[in-house]
C-alpha positions as a printed NumPy array, in Angstrom:
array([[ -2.223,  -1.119,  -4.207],
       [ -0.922,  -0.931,  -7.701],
       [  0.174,  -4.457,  -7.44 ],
       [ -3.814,  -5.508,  -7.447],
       [ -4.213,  -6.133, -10.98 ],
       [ -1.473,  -8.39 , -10.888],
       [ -2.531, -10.193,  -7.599],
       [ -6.255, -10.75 ,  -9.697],
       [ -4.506, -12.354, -12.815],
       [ -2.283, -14.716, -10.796],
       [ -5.186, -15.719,  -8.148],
       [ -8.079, -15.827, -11.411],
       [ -5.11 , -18.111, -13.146],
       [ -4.912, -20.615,  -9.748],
       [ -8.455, -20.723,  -8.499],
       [-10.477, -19.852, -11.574],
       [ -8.254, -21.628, -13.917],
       [ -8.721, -19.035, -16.673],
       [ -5.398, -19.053, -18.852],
       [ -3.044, -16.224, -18.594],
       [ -2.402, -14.221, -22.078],
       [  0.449, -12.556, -23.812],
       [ -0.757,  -8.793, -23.072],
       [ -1.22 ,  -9.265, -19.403],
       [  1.749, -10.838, -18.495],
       [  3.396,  -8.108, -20.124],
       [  1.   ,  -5.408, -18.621],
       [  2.011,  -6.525, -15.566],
       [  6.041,  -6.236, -15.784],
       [  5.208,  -3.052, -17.295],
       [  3.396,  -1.732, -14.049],
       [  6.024,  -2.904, -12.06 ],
       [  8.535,  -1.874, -13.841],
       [  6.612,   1.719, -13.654],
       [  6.245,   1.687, -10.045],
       [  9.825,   0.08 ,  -9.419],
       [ 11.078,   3.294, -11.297],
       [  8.747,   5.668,  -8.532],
       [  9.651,   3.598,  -5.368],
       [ 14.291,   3.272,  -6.477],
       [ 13.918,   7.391,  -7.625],
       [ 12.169,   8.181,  -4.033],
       [ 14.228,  10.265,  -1.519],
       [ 11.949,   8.317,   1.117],
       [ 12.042,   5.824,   3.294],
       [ 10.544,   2.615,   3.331],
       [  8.698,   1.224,   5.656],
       [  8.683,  -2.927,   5.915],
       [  5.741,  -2.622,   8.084],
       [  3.9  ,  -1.206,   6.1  ],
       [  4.757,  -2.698,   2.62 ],
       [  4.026,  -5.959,   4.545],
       [ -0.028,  -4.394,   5.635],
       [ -0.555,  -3.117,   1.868],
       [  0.18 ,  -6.299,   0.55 ],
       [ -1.516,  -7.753,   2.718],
       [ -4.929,  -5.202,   2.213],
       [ -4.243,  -5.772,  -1.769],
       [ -4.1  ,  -9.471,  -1.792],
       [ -7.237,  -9.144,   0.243],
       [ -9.435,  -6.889,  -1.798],
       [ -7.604,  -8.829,  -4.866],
       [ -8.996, -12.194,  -3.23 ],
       [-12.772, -11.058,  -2.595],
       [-12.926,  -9.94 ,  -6.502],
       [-11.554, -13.258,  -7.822],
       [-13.989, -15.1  ,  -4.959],
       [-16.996, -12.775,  -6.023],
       [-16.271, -14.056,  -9.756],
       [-16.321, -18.008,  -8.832],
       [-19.228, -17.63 ,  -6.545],
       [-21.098, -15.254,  -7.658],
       [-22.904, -12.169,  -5.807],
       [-25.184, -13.183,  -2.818],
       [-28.575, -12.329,  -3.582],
       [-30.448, -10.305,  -1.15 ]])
């Protein structure tokens, strides 16, 4: 899930065309580079299963935020 932010700014770049900047491409390799560091210095595990159903749950939620922006909230 920490890979959201970055999913937004890469789908908001494709399908809202907004222009990517300096500070978040290098927000981004910083919060990988972060989480990288937590996942290589883990004694656990990991699961491809389930690193294949989070990124598929964050490029979901990441998708309905971007799709909320170009189309705006339904109104009741």
């Amino acid at each position: 899930m920490s890979f959201q932010p970055v999913a937004v700014i890469l789908l908001s770049w494709k399908w809202l065309k907004s222009e990517l900047t300096t500070s978040q491409v290098i927000a981004s390799a910083v919060g990988i580079f972060g989480v990288a560091l937590l996942v290589i210095n883990s004694e656990v595990q990991v699961d491809f299963l389930g690193i294949v159903v989070a990124l598929l749950g964050t490029l979901s939620m990441a998708s309905g935020v971007v799709l909320t922006k170009k189309w705006g909230r339904p109104e009741v």
